[in-house]
XYZ file of C-alpha atoms in Angstrom:
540
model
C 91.293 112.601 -35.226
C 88.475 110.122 -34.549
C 84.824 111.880 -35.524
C 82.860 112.099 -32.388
C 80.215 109.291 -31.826
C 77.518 109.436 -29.140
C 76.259 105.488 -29.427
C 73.031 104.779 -27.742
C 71.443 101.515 -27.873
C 67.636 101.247 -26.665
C 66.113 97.505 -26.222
C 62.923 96.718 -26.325
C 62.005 93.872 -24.935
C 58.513 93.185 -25.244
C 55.523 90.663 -23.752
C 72.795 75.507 -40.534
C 76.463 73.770 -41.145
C 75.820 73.222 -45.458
C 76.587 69.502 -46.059
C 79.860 71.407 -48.250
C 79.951 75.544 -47.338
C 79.730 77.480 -50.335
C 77.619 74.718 -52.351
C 74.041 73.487 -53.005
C 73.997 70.017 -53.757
C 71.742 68.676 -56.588
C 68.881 68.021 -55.001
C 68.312 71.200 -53.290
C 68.658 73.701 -55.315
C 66.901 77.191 -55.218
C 67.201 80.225 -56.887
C 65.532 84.169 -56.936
C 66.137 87.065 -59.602
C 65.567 90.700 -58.542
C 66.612 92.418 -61.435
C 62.863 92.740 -61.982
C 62.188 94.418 -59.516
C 60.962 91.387 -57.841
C 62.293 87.766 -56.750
C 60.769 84.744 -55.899
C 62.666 81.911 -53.823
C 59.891 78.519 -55.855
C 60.998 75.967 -57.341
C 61.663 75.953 -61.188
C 59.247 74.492 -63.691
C 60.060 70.708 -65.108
C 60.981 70.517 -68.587
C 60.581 67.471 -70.852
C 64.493 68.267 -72.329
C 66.841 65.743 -72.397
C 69.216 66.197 -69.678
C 72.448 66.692 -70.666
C 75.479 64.848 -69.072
C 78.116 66.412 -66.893
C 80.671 63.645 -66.392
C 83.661 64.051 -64.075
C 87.336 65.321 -65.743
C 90.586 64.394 -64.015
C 92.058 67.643 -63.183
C 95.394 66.107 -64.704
C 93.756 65.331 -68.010
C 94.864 66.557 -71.373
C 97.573 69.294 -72.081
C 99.033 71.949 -69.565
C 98.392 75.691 -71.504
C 98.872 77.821 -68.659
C 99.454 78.096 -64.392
C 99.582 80.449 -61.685
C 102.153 78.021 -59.630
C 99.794 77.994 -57.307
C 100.383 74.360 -55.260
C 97.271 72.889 -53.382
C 99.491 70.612 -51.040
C 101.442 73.983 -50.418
C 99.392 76.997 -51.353
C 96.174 75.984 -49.993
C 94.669 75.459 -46.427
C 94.403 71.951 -45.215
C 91.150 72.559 -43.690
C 87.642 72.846 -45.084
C 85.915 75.993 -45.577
C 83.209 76.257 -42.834
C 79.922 77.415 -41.800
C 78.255 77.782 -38.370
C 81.277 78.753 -35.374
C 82.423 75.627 -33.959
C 84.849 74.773 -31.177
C 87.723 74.594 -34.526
C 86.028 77.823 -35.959
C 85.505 80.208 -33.090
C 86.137 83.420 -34.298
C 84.322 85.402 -37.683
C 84.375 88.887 -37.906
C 85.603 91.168 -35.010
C 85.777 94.752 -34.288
C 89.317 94.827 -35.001
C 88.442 92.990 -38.478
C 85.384 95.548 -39.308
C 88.341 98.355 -38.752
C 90.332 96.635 -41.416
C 87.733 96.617 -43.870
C 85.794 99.682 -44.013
C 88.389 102.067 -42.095
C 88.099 104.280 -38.738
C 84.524 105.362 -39.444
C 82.888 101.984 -38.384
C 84.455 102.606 -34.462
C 82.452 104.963 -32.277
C 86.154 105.118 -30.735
C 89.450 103.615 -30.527
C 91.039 102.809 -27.417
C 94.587 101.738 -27.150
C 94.185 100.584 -30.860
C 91.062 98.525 -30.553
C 88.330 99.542 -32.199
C 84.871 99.736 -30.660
C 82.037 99.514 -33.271
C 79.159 102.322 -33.712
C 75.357 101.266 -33.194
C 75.271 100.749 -37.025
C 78.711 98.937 -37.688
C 77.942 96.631 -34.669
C 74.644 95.974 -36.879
C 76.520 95.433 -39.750
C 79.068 93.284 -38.044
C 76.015 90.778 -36.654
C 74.103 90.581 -39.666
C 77.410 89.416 -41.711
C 78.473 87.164 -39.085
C 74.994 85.462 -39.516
C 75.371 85.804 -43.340
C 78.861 83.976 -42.934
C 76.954 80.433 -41.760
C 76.535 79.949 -45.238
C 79.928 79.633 -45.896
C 83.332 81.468 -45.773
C 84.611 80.297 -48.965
C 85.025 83.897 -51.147
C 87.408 84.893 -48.255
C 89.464 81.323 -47.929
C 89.832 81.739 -52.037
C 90.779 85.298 -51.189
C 93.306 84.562 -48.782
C 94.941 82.066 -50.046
C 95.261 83.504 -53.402
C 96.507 87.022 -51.795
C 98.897 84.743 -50.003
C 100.479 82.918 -52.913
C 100.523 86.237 -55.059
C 102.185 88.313 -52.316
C 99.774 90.682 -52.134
C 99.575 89.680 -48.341
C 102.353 88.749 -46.873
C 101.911 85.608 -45.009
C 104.931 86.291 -42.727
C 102.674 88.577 -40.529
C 99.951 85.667 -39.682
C 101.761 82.263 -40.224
C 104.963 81.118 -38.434
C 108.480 81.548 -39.879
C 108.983 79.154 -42.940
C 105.376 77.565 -42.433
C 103.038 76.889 -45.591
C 99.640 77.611 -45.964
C 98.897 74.477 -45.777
C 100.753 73.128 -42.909
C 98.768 76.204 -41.208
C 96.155 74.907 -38.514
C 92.710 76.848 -38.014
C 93.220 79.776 -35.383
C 91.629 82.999 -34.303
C 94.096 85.195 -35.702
C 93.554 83.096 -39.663
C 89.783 82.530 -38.675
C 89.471 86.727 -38.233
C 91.713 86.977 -41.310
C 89.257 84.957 -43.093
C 85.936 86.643 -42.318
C 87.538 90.015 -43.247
C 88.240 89.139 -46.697
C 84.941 87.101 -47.119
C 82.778 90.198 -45.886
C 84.543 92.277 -48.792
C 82.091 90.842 -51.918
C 79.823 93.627 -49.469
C 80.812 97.006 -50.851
C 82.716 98.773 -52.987
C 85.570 97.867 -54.377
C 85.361 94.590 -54.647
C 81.833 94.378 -55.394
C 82.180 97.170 -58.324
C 85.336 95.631 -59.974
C 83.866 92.076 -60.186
C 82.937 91.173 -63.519
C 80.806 88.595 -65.335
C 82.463 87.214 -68.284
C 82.400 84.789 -70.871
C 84.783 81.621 -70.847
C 86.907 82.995 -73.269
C 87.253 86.347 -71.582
C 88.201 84.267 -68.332
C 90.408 82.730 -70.010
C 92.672 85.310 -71.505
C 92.221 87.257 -68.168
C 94.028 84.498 -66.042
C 96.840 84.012 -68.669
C 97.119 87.503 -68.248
C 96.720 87.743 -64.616
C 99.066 84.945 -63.827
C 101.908 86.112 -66.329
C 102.709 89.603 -64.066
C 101.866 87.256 -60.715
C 98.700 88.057 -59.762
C 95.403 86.149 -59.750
C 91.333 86.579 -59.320
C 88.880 85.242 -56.973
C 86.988 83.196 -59.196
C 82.600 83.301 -58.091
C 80.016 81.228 -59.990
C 76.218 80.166 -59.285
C 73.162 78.004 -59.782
C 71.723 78.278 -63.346
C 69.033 80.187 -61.132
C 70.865 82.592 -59.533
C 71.383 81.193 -56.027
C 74.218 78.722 -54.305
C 77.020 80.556 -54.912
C 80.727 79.583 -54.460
C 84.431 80.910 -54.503
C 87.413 79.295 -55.657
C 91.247 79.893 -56.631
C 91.937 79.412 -59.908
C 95.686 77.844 -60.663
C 95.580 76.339 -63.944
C 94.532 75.919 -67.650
C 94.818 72.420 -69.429
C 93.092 71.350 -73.083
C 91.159 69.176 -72.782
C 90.153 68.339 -76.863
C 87.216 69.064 -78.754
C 87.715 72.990 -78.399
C 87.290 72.362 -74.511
C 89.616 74.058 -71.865
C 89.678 73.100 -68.204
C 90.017 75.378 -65.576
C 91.808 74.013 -62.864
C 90.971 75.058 -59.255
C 91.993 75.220 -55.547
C 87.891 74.453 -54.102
C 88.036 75.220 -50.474
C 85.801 72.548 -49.536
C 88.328 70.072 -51.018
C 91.370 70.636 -49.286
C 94.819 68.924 -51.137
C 93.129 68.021 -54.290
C 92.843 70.101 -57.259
C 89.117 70.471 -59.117
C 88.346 71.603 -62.585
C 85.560 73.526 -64.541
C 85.499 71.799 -68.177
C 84.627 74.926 -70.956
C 84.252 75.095 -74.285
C 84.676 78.781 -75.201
C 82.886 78.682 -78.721
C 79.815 77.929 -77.129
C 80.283 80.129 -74.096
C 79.586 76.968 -71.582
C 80.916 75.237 -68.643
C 80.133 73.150 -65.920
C 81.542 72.077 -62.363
C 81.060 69.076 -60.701
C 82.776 67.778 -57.745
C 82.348 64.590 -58.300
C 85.439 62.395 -59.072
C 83.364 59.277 -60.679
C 79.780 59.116 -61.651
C 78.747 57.009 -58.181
C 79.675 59.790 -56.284
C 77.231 62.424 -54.401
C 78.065 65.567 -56.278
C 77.853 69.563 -56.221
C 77.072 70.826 -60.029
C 76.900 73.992 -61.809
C 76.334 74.203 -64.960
C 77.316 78.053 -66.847
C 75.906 79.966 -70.350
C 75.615 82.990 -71.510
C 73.041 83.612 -69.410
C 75.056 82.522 -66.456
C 78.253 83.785 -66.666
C 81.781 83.524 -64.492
C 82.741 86.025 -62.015
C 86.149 86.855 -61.843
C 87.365 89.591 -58.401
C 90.668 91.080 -58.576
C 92.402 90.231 -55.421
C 93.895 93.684 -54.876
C 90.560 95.016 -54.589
C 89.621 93.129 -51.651
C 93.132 94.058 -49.846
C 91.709 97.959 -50.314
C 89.544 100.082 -47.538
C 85.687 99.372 -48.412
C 82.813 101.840 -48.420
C 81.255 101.228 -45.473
C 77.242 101.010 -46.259
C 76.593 102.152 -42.313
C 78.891 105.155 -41.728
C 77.225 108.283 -42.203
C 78.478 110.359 -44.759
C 80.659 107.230 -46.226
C 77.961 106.502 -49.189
C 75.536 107.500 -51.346
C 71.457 107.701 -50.698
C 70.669 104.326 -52.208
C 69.213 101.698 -49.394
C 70.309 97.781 -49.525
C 68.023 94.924 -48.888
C 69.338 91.872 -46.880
C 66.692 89.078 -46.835
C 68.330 85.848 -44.732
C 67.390 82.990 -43.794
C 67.901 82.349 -40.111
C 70.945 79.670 -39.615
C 68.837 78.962 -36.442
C 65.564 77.927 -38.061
C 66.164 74.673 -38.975
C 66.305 72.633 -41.529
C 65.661 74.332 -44.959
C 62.228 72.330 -46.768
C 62.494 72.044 -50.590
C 59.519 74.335 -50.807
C 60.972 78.205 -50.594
C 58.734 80.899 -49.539
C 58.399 83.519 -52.038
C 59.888 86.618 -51.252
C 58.819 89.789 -53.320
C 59.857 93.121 -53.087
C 57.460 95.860 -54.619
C 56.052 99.129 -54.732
C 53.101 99.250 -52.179
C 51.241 98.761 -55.167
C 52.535 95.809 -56.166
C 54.465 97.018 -59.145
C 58.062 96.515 -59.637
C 60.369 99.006 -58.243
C 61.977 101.213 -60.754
C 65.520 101.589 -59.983
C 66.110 98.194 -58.106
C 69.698 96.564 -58.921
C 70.230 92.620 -57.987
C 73.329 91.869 -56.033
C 74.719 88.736 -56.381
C 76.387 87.432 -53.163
C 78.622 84.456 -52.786
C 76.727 81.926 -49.944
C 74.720 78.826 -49.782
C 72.364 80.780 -47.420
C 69.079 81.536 -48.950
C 70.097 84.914 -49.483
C 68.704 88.038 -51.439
C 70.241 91.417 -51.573
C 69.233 94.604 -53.820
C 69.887 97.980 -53.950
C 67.299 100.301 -54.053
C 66.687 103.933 -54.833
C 66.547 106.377 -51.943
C 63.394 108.357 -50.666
C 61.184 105.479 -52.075
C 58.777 103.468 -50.465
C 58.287 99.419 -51.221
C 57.136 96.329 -49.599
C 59.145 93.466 -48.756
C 56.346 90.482 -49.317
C 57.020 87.002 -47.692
C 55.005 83.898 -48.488
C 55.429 80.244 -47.195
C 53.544 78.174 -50.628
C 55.491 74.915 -49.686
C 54.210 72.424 -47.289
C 57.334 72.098 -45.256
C 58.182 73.325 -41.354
C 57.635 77.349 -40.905
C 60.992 79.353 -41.527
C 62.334 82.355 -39.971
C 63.510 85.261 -42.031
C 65.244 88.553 -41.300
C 65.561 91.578 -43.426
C 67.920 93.921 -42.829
C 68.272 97.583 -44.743
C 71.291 99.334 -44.565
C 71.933 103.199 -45.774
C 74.193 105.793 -45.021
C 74.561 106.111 -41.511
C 71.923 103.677 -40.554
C 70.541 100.361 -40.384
C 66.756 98.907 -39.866
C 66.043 95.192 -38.996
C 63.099 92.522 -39.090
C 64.487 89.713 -37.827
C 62.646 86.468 -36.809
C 59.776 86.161 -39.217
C 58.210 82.768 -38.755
C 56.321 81.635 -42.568
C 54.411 78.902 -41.351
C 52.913 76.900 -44.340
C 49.960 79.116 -46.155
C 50.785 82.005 -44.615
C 52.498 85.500 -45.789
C 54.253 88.778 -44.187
C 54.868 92.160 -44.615
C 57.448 94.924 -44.247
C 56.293 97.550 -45.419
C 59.263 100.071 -46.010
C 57.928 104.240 -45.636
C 58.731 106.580 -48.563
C 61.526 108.765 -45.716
C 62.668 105.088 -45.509
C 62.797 105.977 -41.485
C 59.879 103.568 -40.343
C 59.630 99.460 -40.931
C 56.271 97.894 -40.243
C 55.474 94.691 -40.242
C 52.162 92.682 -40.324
C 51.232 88.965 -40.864
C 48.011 86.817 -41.671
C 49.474 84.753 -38.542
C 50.247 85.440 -35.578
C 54.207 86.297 -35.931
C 56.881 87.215 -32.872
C 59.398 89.418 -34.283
C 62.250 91.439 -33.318
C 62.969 95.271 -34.599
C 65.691 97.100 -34.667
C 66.985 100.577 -35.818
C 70.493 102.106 -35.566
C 71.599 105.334 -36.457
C 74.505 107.901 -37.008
C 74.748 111.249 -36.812
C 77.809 113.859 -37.146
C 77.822 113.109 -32.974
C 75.673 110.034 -31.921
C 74.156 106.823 -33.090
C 71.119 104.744 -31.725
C 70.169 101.144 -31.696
C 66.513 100.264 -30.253
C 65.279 96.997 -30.362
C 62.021 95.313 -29.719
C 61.332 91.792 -28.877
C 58.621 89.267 -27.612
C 55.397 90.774 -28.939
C 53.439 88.200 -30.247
C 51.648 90.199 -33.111
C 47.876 88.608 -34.253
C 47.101 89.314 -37.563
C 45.675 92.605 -37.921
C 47.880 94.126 -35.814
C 51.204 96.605 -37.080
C 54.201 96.865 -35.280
C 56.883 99.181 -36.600
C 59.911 101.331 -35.560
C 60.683 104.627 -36.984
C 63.545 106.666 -36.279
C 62.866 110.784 -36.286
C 64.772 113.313 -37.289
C 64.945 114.798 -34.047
C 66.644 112.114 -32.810
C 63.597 110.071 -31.326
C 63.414 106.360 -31.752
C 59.529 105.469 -31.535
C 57.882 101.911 -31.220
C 54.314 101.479 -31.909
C 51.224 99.099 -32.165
C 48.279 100.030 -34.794
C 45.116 98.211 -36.058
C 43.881 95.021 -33.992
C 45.169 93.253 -31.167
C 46.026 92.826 -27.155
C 48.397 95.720 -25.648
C 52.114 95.138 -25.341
C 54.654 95.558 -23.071
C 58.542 96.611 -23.274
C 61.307 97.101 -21.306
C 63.428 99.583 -22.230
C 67.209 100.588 -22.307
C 69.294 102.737 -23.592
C 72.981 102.439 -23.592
C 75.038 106.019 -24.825
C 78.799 105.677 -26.529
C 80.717 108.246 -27.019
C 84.444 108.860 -27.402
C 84.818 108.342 -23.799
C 82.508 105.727 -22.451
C 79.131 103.961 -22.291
C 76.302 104.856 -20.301
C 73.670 102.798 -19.566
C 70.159 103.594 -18.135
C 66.836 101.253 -18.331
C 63.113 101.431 -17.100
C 62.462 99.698 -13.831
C 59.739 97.219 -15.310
C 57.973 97.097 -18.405
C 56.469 99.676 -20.311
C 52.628 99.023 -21.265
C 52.408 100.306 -25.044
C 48.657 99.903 -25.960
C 47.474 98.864 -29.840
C 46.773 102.623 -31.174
C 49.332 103.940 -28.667
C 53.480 104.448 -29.262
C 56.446 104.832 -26.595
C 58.793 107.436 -27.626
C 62.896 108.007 -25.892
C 64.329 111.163 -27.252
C 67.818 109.163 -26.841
C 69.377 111.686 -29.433
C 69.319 114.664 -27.201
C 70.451 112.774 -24.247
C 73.781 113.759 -23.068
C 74.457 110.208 -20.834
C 73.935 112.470 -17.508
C 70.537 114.232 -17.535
C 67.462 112.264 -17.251
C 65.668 110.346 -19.882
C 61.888 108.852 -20.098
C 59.515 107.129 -22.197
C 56.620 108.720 -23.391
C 53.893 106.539 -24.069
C 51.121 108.751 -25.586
C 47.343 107.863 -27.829
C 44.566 105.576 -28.083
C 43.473 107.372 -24.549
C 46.847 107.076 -22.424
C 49.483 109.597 -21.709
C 52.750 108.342 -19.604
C 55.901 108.810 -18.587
C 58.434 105.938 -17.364
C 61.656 107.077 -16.243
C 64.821 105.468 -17.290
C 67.832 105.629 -14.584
């Protein structure tokens, strides 16, 4: 039986398609580390090194050692991978596709088999749709390889006796898609991918391919950043101790690529380039940059769902996104650090690497701790927005919409209950907040949007335990204004109530729904309380 859900959503409103998804060409090409408990988005430092060459390999070059059978012209889709949603591309994830992934638990019910989302999984859905502009390739290299192996049959989503590759884009494959991309998220298929040395990737596909299966195979940027999915199909020697990985690349439909190896030295490099005239995507591997090889099976599995309550552990992850919306990205990256409000390193923070060309940065981070999210614009390119997005067990918070104009630098500051997001800028900054959470019978979403916030001034959004969801305005600045709704959804249906105008929250002041207790029926109000005023504005 489907767990209860109460689902109420309060508003606040107050006063980029990659030139090749899933790739960063050569001459923009960024990178960020937070194993250290920190991560910057600059530019690397010049060295005087010769730079080695990275010429183009025929993919039919040199002696066959080993295939999957896999057929490009037959096996693979005809069509790119994509980006942005386009009027080919009009469907990513879905409700029904969030239900396939991470299970039941994600819908605050189910009615007549379709699934509709709690506050937090419809969170979770938006913020991976967004995250999917950067590419979809992890779940076309998924798909296709699941397809080939059997371990989907393709007689449930293609017509009778039709190849992949005579398949045309649709909603139904589009859906199918974005389900399998979005599972590099959790658990399992973020737990059983492995980095490993080319010689361990090479025994594993013999080995893989032998009893008919295959891997998803994930590499990066020297730097960390620009990742990109692919179906491995072949082996061929090349000569000289060098072995060639040969690949379905889903940005190259109907023509097989290759990653030229040499396993003694624990090296490779991918260009896809066909001669040396050509504009070209390279990666270049070591030991310090190793391949990532994802079972398929484990993306076919139910996933831990990071926003159902209960489903997890304590641990928080960090999102930090570029908006798809903002523009063109300048060659100049902000710096993005996270910290302890100190400015130390945060002890217990784990990297996660995540397959899109989206300046992207995730990390897990220990519960009950407290850390800064620092954002800095040193380039002299256009401002940028940014959103950062936390996700825990049974909840989700959001910044979205942080503008780093050239020079200047934001906060998030990130409480030690990990309840309450604040954010503050040395410019004036318009973002948008959001909190959703779950309980054994409810979950909230609250927004806020359209406060222009002078530096000086704090907004944040905490969520109580009582159930309370409570906006507020500290330090220095001109009074906002919000309107606000809340929307309840339970195993039954929505209800919707809203303030008749805006809410005036003055700087030293917060507004305050106690949308937890509210049973959809009885009456609700803001409370608007400090810094001199006390009000109530009903909601009906």
């Amino acid at each position: 039986m489907l767990t209860r859900y109460l689902s109420i959503l309060l508003v606040l409103l107050l006063t980029a398609s990659p030139a090749a998804a899933g790739a960063i060409p050569l001459t923009d090409r960024a990178g960020g580390s937070l194993a250290s408990g920190s991560t910057s988005l600059s530019s690397g430092s010049e060295s005087s090194a010769p730079e080695p060459t990275y010429d183009p390999v025929d993919p039919r070059s040199g002696r066959l050692i080993a295939t999957s059978g896999f057929d490009v012209l037959r096996d693979g889709f005809s069509f790119d991978n994509w980006g942005p949603g386009s009027d080919v591309h009009r469907r990513s994830l879905t409700p029904a596709a969030m239900q396939s992934l991470f299970g039941d638990d994600i819908c605050a019910r189910i009615v007549n088999g379709d699934c509709v989302l709690s506050a937090p999984g419809a969170a979770l859905e938006s913020t991976a749709n967004e995250m999917a502009a950067g590419g979809h390739c992890y779940g076309m290299a998924a798909l296709a390889g699941l397809f080939h192996t059997g371990g989907l049959d393709k007689a449930r989503y293609l017509p009778h006796g039709q190849t992949v590759f005579e398949a045309q884009p649709s909603d139904e494959l589009d859906r199918l898609i974005s389900r399998y991309w979005a599972a590099q998220i959790s658990s399992p298929s973020s737990t059983a991918t492995t980095e490993n040395s080319v010689s361990h990737t090479v025994r594993k596909l013999v080995s893989a391919w032998a009893r008919g299966d295959n891997f998803i195979l994930s590499f990066f940027n020297a730097d960390g950043a620009g990742g990109h999915a692919v179906t491995p199909i072949a082996l061929r020697d090349l000569g000289a101790g060098r072995i060639g990985i040969v690949v379905y690349d889903n940005n190259f439909p109907g023509v097989e690529k290759i990653f030229v190896t040499d396993p003694l030295a624990d090296s490779w490099y991918y260009t896809t380039a066909t001669n040396p005239s050509e504009p070209a995507y390279l990666y270049v591997g070591s030991r310090d940059n190793r391949l990532h090889l994802t079972p398929l099976q484990a993306t076919t599995q139910i996933h831990e769902c990071p926003v159902c309550a209960g489903a997890g552990d304590d641990s928080v992850t960090v999102m930090i996104k570029r908006n798809p919306g903002a523009g063109d990205v300048s060659r100049d990256k902000p710096d993005v650090l996270i910290t302890t409000p100190a400015g130390d390193p945060v002890p217990g923070l784990k990297s996660l690497d995540f397959v899109s060309t989206m300046d992207t940065l995730a990390a897990v981070l220990p519960a009950a701790t407290a850390f800064d999210i620092r954002m800095a614009n040193v380039g002299s390119g256009p401002a940028q927005d940014w959103d950062v997005t936390l996700f825990g067990d049974g909840w989700t918070n959001e910044v979205d919409g942080i503008s780093l104009a050239s020079g200047h630098t934001a906060t998030v500051a990130v409480s030690a209950d990990q309840r309450e997001l604040s954010l503050s800028g040395t410019a004036p900054v318009e973002p948008e907040l959001a909190v959703a959470e779950e309980q054994a019978d409810w979950s909230v979403e609250s927004r806020a949007s359209g406060v222009l916030l002078s530096p000086g001034t704090v907004a944040s959004v905490a969520r109580r335990t009582e159930g309370d969801v409570v906006f507020s305005l500290r330090g220095e600045g001109s009074d906002g204004s919000a309107e606000i709704a809340v929307r309840r959804r339970d195993v039954e249906r929505d209800y919707i109530v809203r303030t008749a105008g805006p809410v005036t929250i003055p700087v030293g002041s917060s507004a305050s729904v106690a949308a937890g207790s509210w049973d959809g029926t009885t009456s609700l109000v803001a409370r608007v309380a400090g810094a001199g005023v006390s009000r109530e504005y009903p909601l009906g």
